[in-house]
Each structure stands twice: as structure tokens, then as C-alpha cells.
Short mmCIF file of C-alpha atoms in Angstrom, two decimals:
data_model
loop_
_atom_site.label_atom_id
_atom_site.label_comp_id
_atom_site.label_asym_id
_atom_site.label_seq_id
_atom_site.Cartn_x
_atom_site.Cartn_y
_atom_site.Cartn_z
CA SER A 24 88.80 93.79 105.22
CA PHE A 25 87.23 91.12 102.67
CA TRP A 26 86.55 87.50 102.75
CA PHE A 27 86.42 85.33 99.71
CA VAL A 28 83.83 82.65 99.64
CA ASP A 29 85.63 79.80 97.24
CA ILE A 30 83.45 78.11 95.13
CA PRO A 31 84.97 75.08 93.46
CA LYS A 32 85.58 75.12 89.79
CA THR A 33 85.24 78.95 89.42
CA SER A 34 88.84 79.51 89.09
CA SER A 35 89.06 79.78 92.82
CA THR A 36 92.40 78.27 92.65
CA ALA A 37 93.89 81.04 91.20
CA ILE A 38 92.19 83.34 93.20
CA ASN A 39 93.38 81.80 96.40
CA VAL A 40 96.84 81.63 95.27
CA LEU A 41 97.00 85.03 94.49
CA LEU A 42 95.50 86.02 98.04
CA GLY A 43 97.76 83.87 99.75
CA SER A 44 100.55 85.08 97.76
CA LYS A 45 99.81 88.53 98.79
CA PHE A 46 98.40 88.34 102.54
CA GLY A 47 99.11 84.73 103.49
CA SER A 48 97.17 83.09 106.33
CA PRO A 49 94.04 82.79 106.46
CA PHE A 50 94.25 82.81 102.52
CA GLY A 51 95.89 81.17 100.28
CA LYS A 52 95.56 77.14 99.09
CA ASN A 53 96.38 73.98 100.84
CA ASN A 54 96.84 71.93 97.73
CA TYR A 55 96.80 72.26 94.24
CA LEU A 56 98.06 71.28 91.10
CA ASN A 57 100.42 73.25 88.75
CA SER A 58 100.77 73.57 85.26
CA ASN A 59 102.63 70.04 85.06
CA GLY A 60 100.29 67.96 86.94
CA LEU A 61 102.45 68.34 89.83
CA GLN A 62 100.60 68.81 93.45
CA VAL A 63 102.15 71.72 95.47
CA THR A 64 101.26 72.10 98.99
CA GLN A 65 101.46 75.69 101.05
CA ILE A 66 100.42 76.39 104.44
CA THR A 67 99.17 79.79 104.31
CA ARG A 68 95.66 78.68 104.09
CA SER A 69 94.02 78.38 107.42
CA LEU A 70 93.67 74.82 109.27
CA LEU A 71 90.23 76.21 110.66
CA LEU A 72 88.81 77.23 107.34
CA PRO A 73 89.76 74.61 104.76
CA ASP A 74 89.55 75.05 100.91
CA HIS A 75 85.77 75.42 99.66
CA THR A 76 84.47 76.60 103.14
CA PRO A 77 80.68 77.88 102.93
CA ALA A 78 79.96 81.15 103.89
CA PHE A 79 77.50 80.19 106.90
CA ILE A 80 80.73 78.07 108.25
CA ALA A 81 83.11 81.22 107.85
CA LYS A 82 80.59 83.50 109.28
CA HIS A 83 80.12 81.24 112.56
CA TYR A 84 84.14 81.61 112.92
CA ILE A 85 85.02 85.25 111.85
CA GLY A 86 81.90 86.37 113.81
CA ASP A 87 78.72 88.29 112.96
CA GLU A 88 79.90 91.82 113.76
CA LEU A 89 83.21 91.31 111.73
CA TRP A 90 81.48 89.54 108.92
CA ASN A 91 78.78 92.37 108.24
CA LYS A 92 81.55 95.00 108.32
CA ILE A 93 83.44 93.29 105.50
CA ASP A 94 83.06 92.92 101.73
CA ARG A 95 82.26 88.67 101.27
CA PHE A 96 82.84 88.06 97.73
CA THR A 97 82.62 84.76 95.54
CA VAL A 98 82.88 83.72 92.13
CA VAL A 99 79.66 81.81 90.45
CA ARG A 100 79.33 79.90 87.28
CA ASN A 101 76.54 78.72 84.90
CA PRO A 102 75.60 75.39 86.19
CA TYR A 103 75.46 73.51 82.77
CA GLN A 104 79.35 74.14 82.78
CA TRP A 105 80.06 74.16 86.48
CA CYS A 106 78.25 70.51 86.50
CA SER A 107 80.58 69.78 83.57
CA SER A 108 83.51 70.74 85.02
CA LEU A 109 82.82 69.06 88.70
CA TRP A 110 82.11 66.07 86.66
CA TYR A 111 85.37 66.10 85.14
CA HIS A 112 87.25 66.98 88.08
CA THR A 113 85.68 64.22 90.16
CA ILE A 114 86.99 61.49 87.36
CA LYS A 115 90.71 63.37 87.75
CA HIS A 116 90.60 63.22 91.46
CA HIS A 117 89.72 59.59 91.90
CA TYR A 118 85.93 60.68 91.77
CA LEU A 119 85.42 62.41 95.25
CA GLY A 120 82.63 60.28 96.63
CA ILE A 121 80.94 59.95 93.26
CA LYS A 122 82.07 57.35 90.85
CA ALA A 123 80.25 57.51 87.55
CA ASP A 124 80.96 56.28 84.19
CA THR A 125 78.97 58.85 82.45
CA PHE A 126 77.39 62.43 82.69
CA ASP A 127 74.06 61.22 83.24
CA GLN A 128 75.27 58.94 86.05
CA PHE A 129 77.06 61.64 87.72
CA LEU A 130 73.87 63.98 87.64
CA ASP A 131 71.91 61.40 89.27
CA LEU A 132 74.41 60.47 92.23
CA LEU A 133 75.05 63.99 92.63
CA GLU A 134 71.37 64.72 93.14
CA GLU A 135 71.38 61.85 96.00
CA LYS A 136 74.07 63.54 97.41
CA LEU A 137 72.76 66.96 97.40
CA ALA A 138 69.50 66.34 99.12
CA GLY A 139 68.63 67.25 102.83
CA ASP A 140 69.81 70.20 104.98
CA PHE A 141 73.18 71.36 103.27
CA THR A 142 74.32 72.56 106.64
CA LYS A 143 74.59 69.26 107.89
CA ARG A 144 77.27 68.05 105.01
CA ALA A 145 80.85 67.87 105.66
CA ILE A 146 82.85 70.63 103.58
CA TYR A 147 83.56 68.23 100.26
CA PRO A 148 83.16 69.74 96.51
CA THR A 149 80.67 67.20 95.73
CA ASN A 150 78.39 68.33 99.11
CA TYR A 151 76.95 71.52 97.63
CA HIS A 152 75.26 73.42 95.39
CA GLN A 153 76.58 76.75 94.40
CA THR A 154 73.90 78.70 96.08
CA ASP A 155 74.69 76.38 99.60
CA TYR A 156 78.09 77.93 99.45
CA ILE A 157 76.48 81.63 99.90
CA LEU A 158 73.53 81.11 101.63
CA ASP A 159 71.99 80.95 105.25
CA ILE A 160 69.67 78.03 106.18
CA ASN A 161 67.08 80.91 105.76
CA GLY A 162 68.14 81.31 102.27
CA ASN A 163 69.76 84.98 102.80
CA LYS A 164 72.73 85.74 100.95
CA LEU A 165 76.19 86.17 103.04
CA VAL A 166 77.92 87.57 100.32
CA ASN A 167 77.53 91.67 99.36
CA GLN A 168 79.95 90.62 95.60
CA LEU A 169 79.03 88.19 93.60
CA PHE A 170 80.69 87.81 89.99
CA ARG A 171 80.13 85.57 87.38
CA LEU A 172 83.18 83.64 85.81
CA GLU A 173 82.20 84.90 82.67
CA ASP A 174 82.79 88.57 83.37
CA ARG A 175 86.68 88.10 84.11
CA LYS A 176 87.51 91.56 83.49
CA ALA A 177 84.89 92.48 86.33
CA ILE A 178 86.61 89.79 88.87
CA ASP A 179 90.18 91.11 87.89
CA GLU A 180 89.01 94.92 88.53
CA TYR A 181 87.72 94.15 92.13
CA LEU A 182 90.76 92.11 92.89
CA LYS A 183 93.01 95.16 91.78
CA SER A 184 91.00 97.62 94.04
CA LYS A 185 91.89 95.19 97.03
CA GLY A 186 95.62 95.37 95.78
CA ILE A 187 95.87 91.97 94.16
CA PHE A 188 96.76 92.23 90.56
CA GLY A 189 97.57 89.77 87.89
CA TYR A 190 94.17 87.36 87.60
CA LEU A 191 93.62 87.54 83.93
CA ASN A 192 97.51 86.47 83.43
CA THR A 193 97.08 83.43 85.93
CA HIS A 194 93.26 82.46 85.65
CA LEU A 195 93.18 78.68 84.82
CA LYS A 196 96.03 78.53 82.37
CA LYS A 197 98.54 78.71 85.30
CA PHE A 198 97.12 75.24 87.11
CA GLY A 199 96.71 71.86 86.24
CA ASN A 200 93.21 71.64 88.36
CA GLU A 201 91.39 72.80 85.37
CA THR A 202 89.79 69.91 83.16
CA ASN A 203 88.67 69.41 79.54
CA SER A 204 85.10 70.06 80.49
CA SER A 205 84.63 72.43 77.98
CA ASP A 206 84.72 69.96 75.32
CA TYR A 207 81.92 67.93 76.27
CA ARG A 208 78.49 68.91 74.46
CA ILE A 209 75.63 68.44 77.06
CA LYS A 210 72.58 66.64 75.57
CA SER A 211 69.27 68.22 76.09
CA PHE A 212 68.04 65.80 78.56
CA GLU A 213 71.12 66.24 80.83
CA LYS A 214 70.13 69.79 80.69
CA ARG A 215 66.81 69.37 81.97
CA LYS A 216 68.52 67.36 84.84
CA ILE A 217 70.46 70.28 85.69
CA GLU A 218 68.06 72.50 85.74
CA HIS A 219 66.16 70.44 87.89
CA ILE A 220 68.59 69.66 90.48
CA PHE A 221 69.86 73.03 90.13
CA GLN A 222 66.46 75.13 90.21
CA ARG A 223 67.69 77.40 92.97
CA ASP A 224 71.12 78.14 91.56
CA PHE A 225 69.64 79.40 88.20
CA GLU A 226 67.11 81.60 89.84
CA ILE A 227 69.45 83.09 92.51
CA LEU A 228 72.71 83.30 90.40
CA GLY A 229 70.54 84.63 87.29
CA TYR A 230 71.38 82.24 84.49
#
């Protein structure tokens, strides 16, 4: 009776693995790194709706009638930390289409990629703002349960209400997908760039 819109770098791997272990397809995670940095391949995730499928695409396949009946939930993150984490993630995974030596360069290249109609882009971690994952083309929010990564207890309580236990025990620590982005101190001019590029994220997500 629910669907998870899994935005990258918001502990989506932990949640997807728990969902796949509990319910199987179409939940799960196609590929992820374990705590030893080794790739794990699962087959539970739907091939039609791959990892990090935006809500507007999922809604199309699930259908309007069912979509409007079920809980649609997601987890978002402070845009400053989200950008830093995404940058480290691209470096760790061979740049994911954005090869930048500095965070400043990364932000400039990311801004170029994020220009234009988000519904025309391929499903890829560096192709969307956080809000692109949860809005339709008219700016309507397609999820009815939105949690902040910073409020892990609320996420855990919600998952427990769906019969999914252990989120707080596995969050980030169990998986090798997490990076050392928290060690990076974002400079003031980089913050201004983030505020410009992700203005809608700050406004809609309430940061």
C-alpha cells in the first residue's frame, strides 16, 4: 500500500535493501556496495522501475488510480550536504558524467546538466534536483509523506508502521555507498551557488 521515491544520497540504499528483503519485487536494490566496498547484485528490484526512478515516471507505470490510493513517501536532505555527498559519490563512482577536480567545478557542471525540462532527462543520479524526483511538470507534489534525512527517528517510525524494522541499525553504516562528504567544509561562495542552483529545493523542502 505504498511506494518509495528513492532520491540518491538520502539513505535510499538502506531503505531499498530493507524493502526488498521484506517484500521482494518491485522493491529492492539492483546494485550496491556493502560495508567492505564489494558490489552486491540483487534481482528483486523491478527492471521497469530502476533505482532512483522519479515519481512522475513511477506514477505513469503504476497508474493514476492506484497511485492516488497509496502512500507515496520519500526522504530528502539539506541541499548543502546533499550536493557535497553527490560530489563525493561521483568521484567514487568514476564521475557519473561530471568530471570535476573541485566542488566549485562540480557545481558549475551540475548546473549545466540540470538546465531545461527535467522530464526529458534519463534516469541518472546527476540528472535531477531533489524536487525533480517528487514533482510533476506542473510543480505538483506527487508524494504525500516527506521525511528529512536529519530526522531519522521519524523515518524509522514510519517504516515500522509498514512492518519494516531495523532502519536505525543499518542506516548508512552497513553500506559502502556512503562517502566522507561530511568532512568537507563548504565555502561561502559555494553555498551561494548551491542556493542559486537549488533555490526550488530550499523553498519546497523547507530548508
